[in-house]
Amino acid sequence: MSIAIVAVFLVAACVLGVRAGRGQDKVDLAAWSVGGRSLGLLMTLVLMAGETYTTFSYLGAAGWSYTHGVSALYVVAYLSIGMAASYVVGPLLWSYAHRHGLHNVTDIAAHRFGAPWLGVLLTVAATVFLLPYVQLQITGMGTVVASVSYGAIGLGVSYLVAFVVSEVFVLASGLRGSAWVSVLKDVTVVVTLAVVFVFVPLHFFGGYGAMFAQIGAERAAWLTMPGPGSSTYGLAWFLSTALLNGAVYSVIPTTVAGFLGAASPQILRRNALLLPLYQVLLFVPVILGLAATFVVPGLKDSNLALFEMLRTAMPEWLFGLVGAAGALSAIVPLAVFMLAIGTMWSRSVLGLHARTRGRQRQLAQLVTLLAGGLALGMTYLFPNALVRLSVISYEGLAQLLPLVVIALVWRRMSLAGGVAGLVAGLLVVLVLMATGNDPWGGINAGAIGLVLNLLVTAAVSLARPGAAPADRLAAPELVPARSGPEEDR
Amino acid sequence: MSGPSRSSRRSLWWLLGPPVLFCVAVVPANRVDPWVLGMPFLVFWLLLATLLSPVCVWLAARRDPVWQAARRTAPGRRTAKAAPEAAPTAAAQEVDRR
């Protein structure tokens, strides 16, 4: 019963996603990779919400608070900070990309410095850090489906289903297809989280007051940082992670795909204003993760905290609906991650040659398929390798910030400076992670890497300054004339 | 960068509101007591900060000349004096023009 509901939603996602691509230009890469740069406010909002709230919202957040307590809310902190920053950074990237016909962070940086090899370097780095997220979504989907089918469907089959469904609509309709599937996803997620948030306290505790009272009396350590048992996730970690991830949010290739899909920069500013409200939803899994410590104590896999708790008590059909929301939370980000990887490889590596330039769209779709296949294969063969890497995904992607964003506003930043900073930052992150020092002295290793990255970038650029021509910089957004050139569309 | 862009976009300082709410104010807020609205203090504080963050962005936008200029030229908008709270609804109508 419950698994049938999940199946219905997955079929609906495919149909909706594929239909979204009807009438789309079949040759132009931009029509696929950035939705023809034509998404309105509502679609941009839904897409950005769809790709930001991943399976982490369903599994990881509850699992985190189940184990470590309310430091799980670092997600809310960094997304709020990141979305405020996107008020400025979103339009900046949008305008530059729009002016020069660019598709993602790698070709933006390569274009800024007139250095195709930089695009290659950044594509490889970004892929290494994004693939773990692709795999996390696949395994997340497996966890959900296995739980919702009461064990009838194995993990292996669920992984394959996640791969097939997301490839179907992303290959057919690209970013626009993902936006339409996000509509289905967001509605399902909002409704089920609301239901669950009412159901759990009433069913297990007799009400909110009783639930919080019991948590306060018996789980007080969970309610502050650093949380129970360990000092890893203390205040310093919370602050540095919120700042770092907040700064990085705007250069994550999937976020940038969403930015560039918008029809105008004003849509991105409105998005920055409205999207943060969506985060109130993330309090639900975090609080319910605390409740799960009473209902299903001693889980081996904390990611199952929410689902195991619900499985014991919910009617099957309702549990199926929750499962559908969880599955869609895996599928949409999965699709956009693969699309971003495909776009970057096509634009910055494979489609550079005069012979391949005309086939950028097919190349992007091919890489989208290959990247998904690679992550799927890794999930079967080395399930832990990529997950270990995913810990430093954000910390690694953070190191792209100077080359992608600061370069557009600092005329004298040099290529040597940016690359030296990137290498320094990546080395710090990798060394700290490999030696088990992340967080280092309580501080997120990526933040330490980014500070060093910025210092090296600045020092080398000041010693050997570059001089970018005006068209390789962000245009001033406010011009003395009555309306900005980009605003009057 | 020429033109008045830097000096007259002073309201963008409001965008530092969220980092202050989440990263500075959270230090004294990292406590269980007092309970507010049935929530332990830290959870309450983070919820409040989450709700105040969009307010900070709104304060930044409201006096941002770039935002105002875009509002004047936005499709379907006739007057510069449209009520601010009407913006989301009006904007929601420009859904996905194909």
PDB file of N, CA and C in Angstrom, chain A residues 20 22 38-43 70 73 76-77 80-81 84 87-88 176 180 212 216 220 223-225 235 238-239 242-243 263 266-267 269-270 272-273 276-277 279-280 283 474 476-478 483 487, chain B residues 1-2 4-5 8-9 12 15 18-19 22-23 26-27 30-32 35 38-40 42-43 46-47 50-51 53-54 57-58 61 64-67 70-71 73 75 77 88 91-92 94-98:
ATOM      1  N   ALA A  20       7.261  19.041 -19.044  1.00  0.00           N
ATOM      2  CA  ALA A  20       7.765  20.403 -18.912  1.00  0.00           C
ATOM      3  C   ALA A  20       8.677  20.773 -20.073  1.00  0.00           C
ATOM      4  N   ARG A  22       8.192  19.945 -23.259  1.00  0.00           N
ATOM      5  CA  ARG A  22       7.536  20.025 -24.566  1.00  0.00           C
ATOM      6  C   ARG A  22       7.698  21.411 -25.170  1.00  0.00           C
ATOM      7  N   SER A  38      14.562  31.792 -18.316  1.00  0.00           N
ATOM      8  CA  SER A  38      13.216  32.370 -18.440  1.00  0.00           C
ATOM      9  C   SER A  38      12.295  32.038 -17.276  1.00  0.00           C
ATOM     10  N   LEU A  39      12.816  31.472 -16.170  1.00  0.00           N
ATOM     11  CA  LEU A  39      11.921  31.093 -15.082  1.00  0.00           C
ATOM     12  C   LEU A  39      11.443  32.331 -14.313  1.00  0.00           C
ATOM     13  N   GLY A  40      10.151  32.352 -14.003  1.00  0.00           N
ATOM     14  CA  GLY A  40       9.591  33.457 -13.237  1.00  0.00           C
ATOM     15  C   GLY A  40       9.847  33.281 -11.747  1.00  0.00           C
ATOM     16  N   LEU A  41       9.306  34.188 -10.953  1.00  0.00           N
ATOM     17  CA  LEU A  41       9.591  34.161  -9.516  1.00  0.00           C
ATOM     18  C   LEU A  41       9.142  32.857  -8.868  1.00  0.00           C
ATOM     19  N   LEU A  42       7.924  32.432  -9.178  1.00  0.00           N
ATOM     20  CA  LEU A  42       7.390  31.256  -8.505  1.00  0.00           C
ATOM     21  C   LEU A  42       8.216  30.013  -8.836  1.00  0.00           C
ATOM     22  N   MET A  43       8.547  29.837 -10.124  1.00  0.00           N
ATOM     23  CA  MET A  43       9.319  28.665 -10.514  1.00  0.00           C
ATOM     24  C   MET A  43      10.723  28.725  -9.920  1.00  0.00           C
ATOM     25  N   VAL A  70      20.578  19.880  19.011  1.00  0.00           N
ATOM     26  CA  VAL A  70      20.081  20.978  18.180  1.00  0.00           C
ATOM     27  C   VAL A  70      21.142  21.670  17.337  1.00  0.00           C
ATOM     28  N   LEU A  73      20.571  22.493  13.685  1.00  0.00           N
ATOM     29  CA  LEU A  73      19.981  23.713  13.123  1.00  0.00           C
ATOM     30  C   LEU A  73      21.026  24.602  12.456  1.00  0.00           C
ATOM     31  N   VAL A  76      19.787  25.647   9.117  1.00  0.00           N
ATOM     32  CA  VAL A  76      18.934  26.823   9.048  1.00  0.00           C
ATOM     33  C   VAL A  76      19.792  28.091   9.077  1.00  0.00           C
ATOM     34  N   ALA A  77      20.812  28.080   9.949  1.00  0.00           N
ATOM     35  CA  ALA A  77      21.671  29.257  10.092  1.00  0.00           C
ATOM     36  C   ALA A  77      22.379  29.563   8.783  1.00  0.00           C
ATOM     37  N   SER A  80      19.987  30.750   5.940  1.00  0.00           N
ATOM     38  CA  SER A  80      19.518  32.130   6.123  1.00  0.00           C
ATOM     39  C   SER A  80      20.601  33.122   5.714  1.00  0.00           C
ATOM     40  N   ILE A  81      21.838  32.837   6.151  1.00  0.00           N
ATOM     41  CA  ILE A  81      22.948  33.729   5.809  1.00  0.00           C
ATOM     42  C   ILE A  81      23.208  33.696   4.303  1.00  0.00           C
ATOM     43  N   ALA A  84      20.545  35.589   2.302  1.00  0.00           N
ATOM     44  CA  ALA A  84      20.734  37.043   2.394  1.00  0.00           C
ATOM     45  C   ALA A  84      21.861  37.472   1.462  1.00  0.00           C
ATOM     46  N   TYR A  87      21.146  37.915  -2.239  1.00  0.00           N
ATOM     47  CA  TYR A  87      20.517  39.159  -2.708  1.00  0.00           C
ATOM     48  C   TYR A  87      21.499  39.951  -3.560  1.00  0.00           C
ATOM     49  N   VAL A  88      22.780  39.884  -3.185  1.00  0.00           N
ATOM     50  CA  VAL A  88      23.816  40.603  -3.928  1.00  0.00           C
ATOM     51  C   VAL A  88      24.485  39.694  -4.959  1.00  0.00           C
ATOM     52  N   ARG A 176      14.260  23.171 -16.388  1.00  0.00           N
ATOM     53  CA  ARG A 176      12.821  23.442 -16.331  1.00  0.00           C
ATOM     54  C   ARG A 176      12.045  22.225 -15.833  1.00  0.00           C
ATOM     55  N   TRP A 180       9.622  21.865 -12.438  1.00  0.00           N
ATOM     56  CA  TRP A 180       8.239  21.360 -12.391  1.00  0.00           C
ATOM     57  C   TRP A 180       8.083  20.201 -11.423  1.00  0.00           C
ATOM     58  N   PHE A 212       7.911  18.418  24.876  1.00  0.00           N
ATOM     59  CA  PHE A 212       9.052  19.265  25.236  1.00  0.00           C
ATOM     60  C   PHE A 212       9.443  19.102  26.699  1.00  0.00           C
ATOM     61  N   GLY A 216      13.050  18.205  27.809  1.00  0.00           N
ATOM     62  CA  GLY A 216      13.772  19.092  28.717  1.00  0.00           C
ATOM     63  C   GLY A 216      14.244  18.370  29.970  1.00  0.00           C
ATOM     64  N   ALA A 220      18.244  17.167  28.323  1.00  0.00           N
ATOM     65  CA  ALA A 220      18.657  18.572  28.386  1.00  0.00           C
ATOM     66  C   ALA A 220      19.953  18.811  27.614  1.00  0.00           C
ATOM     67  N   LEU A 223      19.770  20.010  24.045  1.00  0.00           N
ATOM     68  CA  LEU A 223      19.108  21.284  23.734  1.00  0.00           C
ATOM     69  C   LEU A 223      20.056  22.473  23.614  1.00  0.00           C
ATOM     70  N   THR A 224      21.333  22.262  23.881  1.00  0.00           N
ATOM     71  CA  THR A 224      22.307  23.337  23.640  1.00  0.00           C
ATOM     72  C   THR A 224      23.491  22.743  22.898  1.00  0.00           C
ATOM     73  N   MET A 225      24.415  23.613  22.523  1.00  0.00           N
ATOM     74  CA  MET A 225      25.644  23.117  21.918  1.00  0.00           C
ATOM     75  C   MET A 225      26.700  23.063  23.005  1.00  0.00           C
ATOM     76  N   LEU A 235      29.943  25.575  19.855  1.00  0.00           N
ATOM     77  CA  LEU A 235      29.604  26.898  19.337  1.00  0.00           C
ATOM     78  C   LEU A 235      30.537  27.348  18.229  1.00  0.00           C
ATOM     79  N   PHE A 238      29.680  25.700  15.111  1.00  0.00           N
ATOM     80  CA  PHE A 238      28.400  26.217  14.598  1.00  0.00           C
ATOM     81  C   PHE A 238      28.612  27.550  13.879  1.00  0.00           C
ATOM     82  N   LEU A 239      29.320  28.464  14.538  1.00  0.00           N
ATOM     83  CA  LEU A 239      29.540  29.791  13.961  1.00  0.00           C
ATOM     84  C   LEU A 239      30.341  29.697  12.669  1.00  0.00           C
ATOM     85  N   ALA A 242      28.308  27.991   9.882  1.00  0.00           N
ATOM     86  CA  ALA A 242      27.217  28.833   9.375  1.00  0.00           C
ATOM     87  C   ALA A 242      27.779  29.922   8.458  1.00  0.00           C
ATOM     88  N   LEU A 243      28.877  30.540   8.866  1.00  0.00           N
ATOM     89  CA  LEU A 243      29.469  31.595   8.041  1.00  0.00           C
ATOM     90  C   LEU A 243      30.036  31.030   6.752  1.00  0.00           C
ATOM     91  N   ALA A 263      14.507  34.701 -14.946  1.00  0.00           N
ATOM     92  CA  ALA A 263      14.307  35.575 -16.097  1.00  0.00           C
ATOM     93  C   ALA A 263      14.894  36.965 -15.887  1.00  0.00           C
ATOM     94  N   GLN A 266      15.966  40.821 -10.735  1.00  0.00           N
ATOM     95  CA  GLN A 266      15.022  41.215  -9.687  1.00  0.00           C
ATOM     96  C   GLN A 266      14.321  39.994  -9.100  1.00  0.00           C
ATOM     97  N   ILE A 267      14.113  38.979  -9.920  1.00  0.00           N
ATOM     98  CA  ILE A 267      13.511  37.736  -9.419  1.00  0.00           C
ATOM     99  C   ILE A 267      14.402  37.130  -8.347  1.00  0.00           C
ATOM    100  N   ARG A 269      16.438  38.769  -6.369  1.00  0.00           N
ATOM    101  CA  ARG A 269      16.339  39.574  -5.143  1.00  0.00           C
ATOM    102  C   ARG A 269      15.071  39.219  -4.395  1.00  0.00           C
ATOM    103  N   ARG A 270      13.969  39.066  -5.117  1.00  0.00           N
ATOM    104  CA  ARG A 270      12.715  38.684  -4.448  1.00  0.00           C
ATOM    105  C   ARG A 270      12.838  37.294  -3.842  1.00  0.00           C
ATOM    106  N   ALA A 272      15.534  35.970  -2.683  1.00  0.00           N
ATOM    107  CA  ALA A 272      16.339  36.084  -1.463  1.00  0.00           C
ATOM    108  C   ALA A 272      15.481  36.556  -0.293  1.00  0.00           C
ATOM    109  N   LEU A 273      14.417  37.258  -0.625  1.00  0.00           N
ATOM    110  CA  LEU A 273      13.530  37.794   0.399  1.00  0.00           C
ATOM    111  C   LEU A 273      12.518  36.745   0.879  1.00  0.00           C
ATOM    112  N   PRO A 276      13.895  32.355   2.486  1.00  0.00           N
ATOM    113  CA  PRO A 276      14.274  32.010   3.860  1.00  0.00           C
ATOM    114  C   PRO A 276      13.093  31.563   4.732  1.00  0.00           C
ATOM    115  N   LEU A 277      11.898  32.009   4.407  1.00  0.00           N
ATOM    116  CA  LEU A 277      10.743  31.618   5.217  1.00  0.00           C
ATOM    117  C   LEU A 277      10.498  30.111   5.179  1.00  0.00           C
ATOM    118  N   GLN A 279      12.514  27.923   5.547  1.00  0.00           N
ATOM    119  CA  GLN A 279      13.348  27.175   6.489  1.00  0.00           C
ATOM    120  C   GLN A 279      12.713  26.826   7.777  1.00  0.00           C
ATOM    121  N   VAL A 280      11.581  27.485   8.072  1.00  0.00           N
ATOM    122  CA  VAL A 280      10.866  27.152   9.304  1.00  0.00           C
ATOM    123  C   VAL A 280      10.561  25.648   9.303  1.00  0.00           C
ATOM    124  N   PHE A 283      12.764  23.011  11.152  1.00  0.00           N
ATOM    125  CA  PHE A 283      12.669  22.782  12.590  1.00  0.00           C
ATOM    126  C   PHE A 283      11.915  21.479  12.882  1.00  0.00           C
ATOM    127  N   ALA A 474      31.960  42.572 -13.212  1.00  0.00           N
ATOM    128  CA  ALA A 474      30.532  42.787 -13.039  1.00  0.00           C
ATOM    129  C   ALA A 474      30.213  44.241 -13.363  1.00  0.00           C
ATOM    130  N   PRO A 476      28.357  47.747 -12.977  1.00  0.00           N
ATOM    131  CA  PRO A 476      27.685  48.372 -11.832  1.00  0.00           C
ATOM    132  C   PRO A 476      26.178  48.231 -11.991  1.00  0.00           C
ATOM    133  N   GLU A 477      25.529  47.813 -10.902  1.00  0.00           N
ATOM    134  CA  GLU A 477      24.099  47.535 -11.016  1.00  0.00           C
ATOM    135  C   GLU A 477      23.268  48.803 -11.050  1.00  0.00           C
ATOM    136  N   LEU A 478      23.857  49.868 -10.471  1.00  0.00           N
ATOM    137  CA  LEU A 478      23.102  51.116 -10.438  1.00  0.00           C
ATOM    138  C   LEU A 478      23.801  52.099 -11.364  1.00  0.00           C
ATOM    139  N   SER A 483      17.071  53.586 -15.988  1.00  0.00           N
ATOM    140  CA  SER A 483      16.955  52.170 -15.656  1.00  0.00           C
ATOM    141  C   SER A 483      18.214  51.449 -16.097  1.00  0.00           C
ATOM    142  N   GLU A 487      17.710  45.607 -16.420  1.00  0.00           N
ATOM    143  CA  GLU A 487      16.475  45.579 -15.659  1.00  0.00           C
ATOM    144  C   GLU A 487      15.225  45.688 -16.516  1.00  0.00           C
TER     145      GLU A 487
ATOM    146  N   MET B   1      34.309  50.281 -11.362  1.00  0.00           N
ATOM    147  CA  MET B   1      32.980  50.545 -10.831  1.00  0.00           C
ATOM    148  C   MET B   1      32.792  52.062 -10.733  1.00  0.00           C
ATOM    149  N   SER B   2      31.955  52.597 -11.570  1.00  0.00           N
ATOM    150  CA  SER B   2      31.737  54.033 -11.494  1.00  0.00           C
ATOM    151  C   SER B   2      30.287  54.274 -11.089  1.00  0.00           C
ATOM    152  N   PRO B   4      27.105  56.074  -8.823  1.00  0.00           N
ATOM    153  CA  PRO B   4      26.807  56.232  -7.405  1.00  0.00           C
ATOM    154  C   PRO B   4      26.531  54.892  -6.715  1.00  0.00           C
ATOM    155  N   SER B   5      26.873  53.768  -7.390  1.00  0.00           N
ATOM    156  CA  SER B   5      26.408  52.480  -6.894  1.00  0.00           C
ATOM    157  C   SER B   5      26.837  52.198  -5.460  1.00  0.00           C
ATOM    158  N   SER B   8      25.202  54.835  -2.495  1.00  0.00           N
ATOM    159  CA  SER B   8      23.768  54.937  -2.276  1.00  0.00           C
ATOM    160  C   SER B   8      23.110  53.587  -2.005  1.00  0.00           C
ATOM    161  N   ARG B   9      23.884  52.511  -1.964  1.00  0.00           N
ATOM    162  CA  ARG B   9      23.276  51.230  -1.617  1.00  0.00           C
ATOM    163  C   ARG B   9      23.579  50.884  -0.166  1.00  0.00           C
ATOM    164  N   LEU B  12      22.174  48.001   2.080  1.00  0.00           N
ATOM    165  CA  LEU B  12      22.612  46.601   1.986  1.00  0.00           C
ATOM    166  C   LEU B  12      23.332  46.131   3.248  1.00  0.00           C
ATOM    167  N   LEU B  15      21.925  43.342   5.205  1.00  0.00           N
ATOM    168  CA  LEU B  15      22.148  41.932   4.871  1.00  0.00           C
ATOM    169  C   LEU B  15      23.086  41.258   5.872  1.00  0.00           C
ATOM    170  N   PRO B  18      21.340  38.627   9.258  1.00  0.00           N
ATOM    171  CA  PRO B  18      21.343  37.177   9.528  1.00  0.00           C
ATOM    172  C   PRO B  18      22.636  36.656  10.155  1.00  0.00           C
ATOM    173  N   PRO B  19      23.837  36.996   9.620  1.00  0.00           N
ATOM    174  CA  PRO B  19      25.034  36.511  10.318  1.00  0.00           C
ATOM    175  C   PRO B  19      25.119  36.996  11.766  1.00  0.00           C
ATOM    176  N   PHE B  22      22.576  34.874  13.832  1.00  0.00           N
ATOM    177  CA  PHE B  22      22.913  33.463  13.983  1.00  0.00           C
ATOM    178  C   PHE B  22      24.301  33.232  14.566  1.00  0.00           C
ATOM    179  N   CYS B  23      25.225  34.161  14.347  1.00  0.00           N
ATOM    180  CA  CYS B  23      26.608  33.868  14.726  1.00  0.00           C
ATOM    181  C   CYS B  23      27.117  34.697  15.899  1.00  0.00           C
ATOM    182  N   VAL B  26      23.949  34.197  18.957  1.00  0.00           N
ATOM    183  CA  VAL B  26      23.712  32.822  19.396  1.00  0.00           C
ATOM    184  C   VAL B  26      24.613  32.466  20.582  1.00  0.00           C
ATOM    185  N   VAL B  27      25.696  33.189  20.778  1.00  0.00           N
ATOM    186  CA  VAL B  27      26.615  32.871  21.884  1.00  0.00           C
ATOM    187  C   VAL B  27      25.919  33.022  23.239  1.00  0.00           C
ATOM    188  N   ASN B  30      22.857  30.424  23.740  1.00  0.00           N
ATOM    189  CA  ASN B  30      23.097  28.976  23.822  1.00  0.00           C
ATOM    190  C   ASN B  30      22.779  28.446  25.221  1.00  0.00           C
ATOM    191  N   ARG B  31      21.492  28.380  25.552  1.00  0.00           N
ATOM    192  CA  ARG B  31      21.063  27.967  26.885  1.00  0.00           C
ATOM    193  C   ARG B  31      19.673  27.332  26.817  1.00  0.00           C
ATOM    194  N   VAL B  32      19.342  26.564  27.827  1.00  0.00           N
ATOM    195  CA  VAL B  32      18.030  25.910  27.838  1.00  0.00           C
ATOM    196  C   VAL B  32      16.968  26.831  28.444  1.00  0.00           C
ATOM    197  N   TRP B  35      12.470  29.049  29.174  1.00  0.00           N
ATOM    198  CA  TRP B  35      11.665  28.503  28.081  1.00  0.00           C
ATOM    199  C   TRP B  35      10.722  29.583  27.576  1.00  0.00           C
ATOM    200  N   GLY B  38       6.911  27.615  25.150  1.00  0.00           N
ATOM    201  CA  GLY B  38       7.024  26.158  25.226  1.00  0.00           C
ATOM    202  C   GLY B  38       8.279  25.582  24.610  1.00  0.00           C
ATOM    203  N   MET B  39       9.206  26.465  24.189  1.00  0.00           N
ATOM    204  CA  MET B  39      10.432  25.962  23.566  1.00  0.00           C
ATOM    205  C   MET B  39      11.630  26.314  24.439  1.00  0.00           C
ATOM    206  N   PRO B  40      12.636  25.429  24.479  1.00  0.00           N
ATOM    207  CA  PRO B  40      13.872  25.792  25.170  1.00  0.00           C
ATOM    208  C   PRO B  40      14.501  26.999  24.472  1.00  0.00           C
ATOM    209  N   LEU B  42      17.355  28.163  23.251  1.00  0.00           N
ATOM    210  CA  LEU B  42      18.150  28.146  22.014  1.00  0.00           C
ATOM    211  C   LEU B  42      17.277  27.865  20.789  1.00  0.00           C
ATOM    212  N   VAL B  43      16.353  26.908  20.928  1.00  0.00           N
ATOM    213  CA  VAL B  43      15.466  26.591  19.808  1.00  0.00           C
ATOM    214  C   VAL B  43      14.586  27.798  19.485  1.00  0.00           C
ATOM    215  N   LEU B  46      16.706  30.451  17.682  1.00  0.00           N
ATOM    216  CA  LEU B  46      17.011  30.140  16.285  1.00  0.00           C
ATOM    217  C   LEU B  46      15.766  30.282  15.412  1.00  0.00           C
ATOM    218  N   LEU B  47      14.604  29.962  15.972  1.00  0.00           N
ATOM    219  CA  LEU B  47      13.358  30.147  15.223  1.00  0.00           C
ATOM    220  C   LEU B  47      13.095  31.635  14.992  1.00  0.00           C
ATOM    221  N   THR B  50      15.370  32.883  12.381  1.00  0.00           N
ATOM    222  CA  THR B  50      14.936  32.428  11.060  1.00  0.00           C
ATOM    223  C   THR B  50      13.829  33.329  10.518  1.00  0.00           C
ATOM    224  N   LEU B  51      12.932  33.759  11.420  1.00  0.00           N
ATOM    225  CA  LEU B  51      11.836  34.626  10.984  1.00  0.00           C
ATOM    226  C   LEU B  51      12.312  36.059  10.744  1.00  0.00           C
ATOM    227  N   SER B  53      15.338  36.909   9.638  1.00  0.00           N
ATOM    228  CA  SER B  53      16.252  37.011   8.498  1.00  0.00           C
ATOM    229  C   SER B  53      15.594  37.607   7.250  1.00  0.00           C
ATOM    230  N   PRO B  54      14.424  37.103   6.841  1.00  0.00           N
ATOM    231  CA  PRO B  54      13.795  37.737   5.683  1.00  0.00           C
ATOM    232  C   PRO B  54      13.422  39.197   5.940  1.00  0.00           C
ATOM    233  N   VAL B  57      16.429  41.146   5.041  1.00  0.00           N
ATOM    234  CA  VAL B  57      16.575  41.272   3.590  1.00  0.00           C
ATOM    235  C   VAL B  57      15.574  42.296   3.064  1.00  0.00           C
ATOM    236  N   TRP B  58      14.382  42.305   3.637  1.00  0.00           N
ATOM    237  CA  TRP B  58      13.370  43.267   3.202  1.00  0.00           C
ATOM    238  C   TRP B  58      13.820  44.695   3.512  1.00  0.00           C
ATOM    239  N   ALA B  61      16.285  45.649   0.992  1.00  0.00           N
ATOM    240  CA  ALA B  61      15.703  45.868  -0.334  1.00  0.00           C
ATOM    241  C   ALA B  61      14.908  47.172  -0.404  1.00  0.00           C
ATOM    242  N   ASP B  64      16.977  50.063  -1.208  1.00  0.00           N
ATOM    243  CA  ASP B  64      18.016  49.814  -2.207  1.00  0.00           C
ATOM    244  C   ASP B  64      17.580  50.419  -3.544  1.00  0.00           C
ATOM    245  N   PRO B  65      18.328  51.398  -4.080  1.00  0.00           N
ATOM    246  CA  PRO B  65      17.915  52.034  -5.332  1.00  0.00           C
ATOM    247  C   PRO B  65      17.811  51.062  -6.505  1.00  0.00           C
ATOM    248  N   VAL B  66      18.616  49.995  -6.483  1.00  0.00           N
ATOM    249  CA  VAL B  66      18.538  49.018  -7.573  1.00  0.00           C
ATOM    250  C   VAL B  66      17.198  48.285  -7.531  1.00  0.00           C
ATOM    251  N   TRP B  67      16.794  47.912  -6.322  1.00  0.00           N
ATOM    252  CA  TRP B  67      15.488  47.256  -6.123  1.00  0.00           C
ATOM    253  C   TRP B  67      14.362  48.188  -6.588  1.00  0.00           C
ATOM    254  N   ALA B  70      14.218  48.555 -10.346  1.00  0.00           N
ATOM    255  CA  ALA B  70      13.678  47.353 -10.986  1.00  0.00           C
ATOM    256  C   ALA B  70      12.171  47.269 -10.784  1.00  0.00           C
ATOM    257  N   ARG B  71      11.709  47.713  -9.620  1.00  0.00           N
ATOM    258  CA  ARG B  71      10.267  47.713  -9.383  1.00  0.00           C
ATOM    259  C   ARG B  71       9.542  48.637 -10.350  1.00  0.00           C
ATOM    260  N   THR B  73      10.402  49.384 -13.360  1.00  0.00           N
ATOM    261  CA  THR B  73      10.376  48.910 -14.740  1.00  0.00           C
ATOM    262  C   THR B  73       9.838  47.494 -14.868  1.00  0.00           C
ATOM    263  N   PRO B  75       7.607  44.304 -15.389  1.00  0.00           N
ATOM    264  CA  PRO B  75       6.457  44.151 -16.286  1.00  0.00           C
ATOM    265  C   PRO B  75       5.162  44.154 -15.492  1.00  0.00           C
ATOM    266  N   ARG B  77       3.857  46.495 -13.913  1.00  0.00           N
ATOM    267  CA  ARG B  77       3.814  47.451 -12.822  1.00  0.00           C
ATOM    268  C   ARG B  77       3.689  48.837 -13.418  1.00  0.00           C
ATOM    269  N   PRO B  88       4.953  40.534  -3.383  1.00  0.00           N
ATOM    270  CA  PRO B  88       4.989  39.091  -3.590  1.00  0.00           C
ATOM    271  C   PRO B  88       3.819  38.563  -4.410  1.00  0.00           C
ATOM    272  N   ALA B  91       4.134  39.670  -7.943  1.00  0.00           N
ATOM    273  CA  ALA B  91       5.251  38.990  -8.574  1.00  0.00           C
ATOM    274  C   ALA B  91       4.903  37.537  -8.865  1.00  0.00           C
ATOM    275  N   ALA B  92       4.067  36.965  -7.979  1.00  0.00           N
ATOM    276  CA  ALA B  92       3.736  35.559  -8.159  1.00  0.00           C
ATOM    277  C   ALA B  92       2.979  35.333  -9.454  1.00  0.00           C
ATOM    278  N   GLU B  94       3.755  36.553 -12.282  1.00  0.00           N
ATOM    279  CA  GLU B  94       4.594  36.468 -13.464  1.00  0.00           C
ATOM    280  C   GLU B  94       5.230  35.083 -13.584  1.00  0.00           C
ATOM    281  N   VAL B  95       4.409  34.099 -13.236  1.00  0.00           N
ATOM    282  CA  VAL B  95       4.868  32.717 -13.229  1.00  0.00           C
ATOM    283  C   VAL B  95       5.300  32.286 -14.612  1.00  0.00           C
ATOM    284  N   ASP B  96       6.539  31.912 -14.741  1.00  0.00           N
ATOM    285  CA  ASP B  96       6.935  31.027 -15.813  1.00  0.00           C
ATOM    286  C   ASP B  96       6.295  31.321 -17.175  1.00  0.00           C
ATOM    287  N   ARG B  97       6.580  32.472 -17.691  1.00  0.00           N
ATOM    288  CA  ARG B  97       6.068  32.768 -19.032  1.00  0.00           C
ATOM    289  C   ARG B  97       6.809  31.904 -20.036  1.00  0.00           C
ATOM    290  N   ARG B  98       6.075  31.180 -20.849  1.00  0.00           N
ATOM    291  CA  ARG B  98       6.781  30.363 -21.831  1.00  0.00           C
ATOM    292  C   ARG B  98       6.892  31.101 -23.145  1.00  0.00           C
TER     293      ARG B  98
END
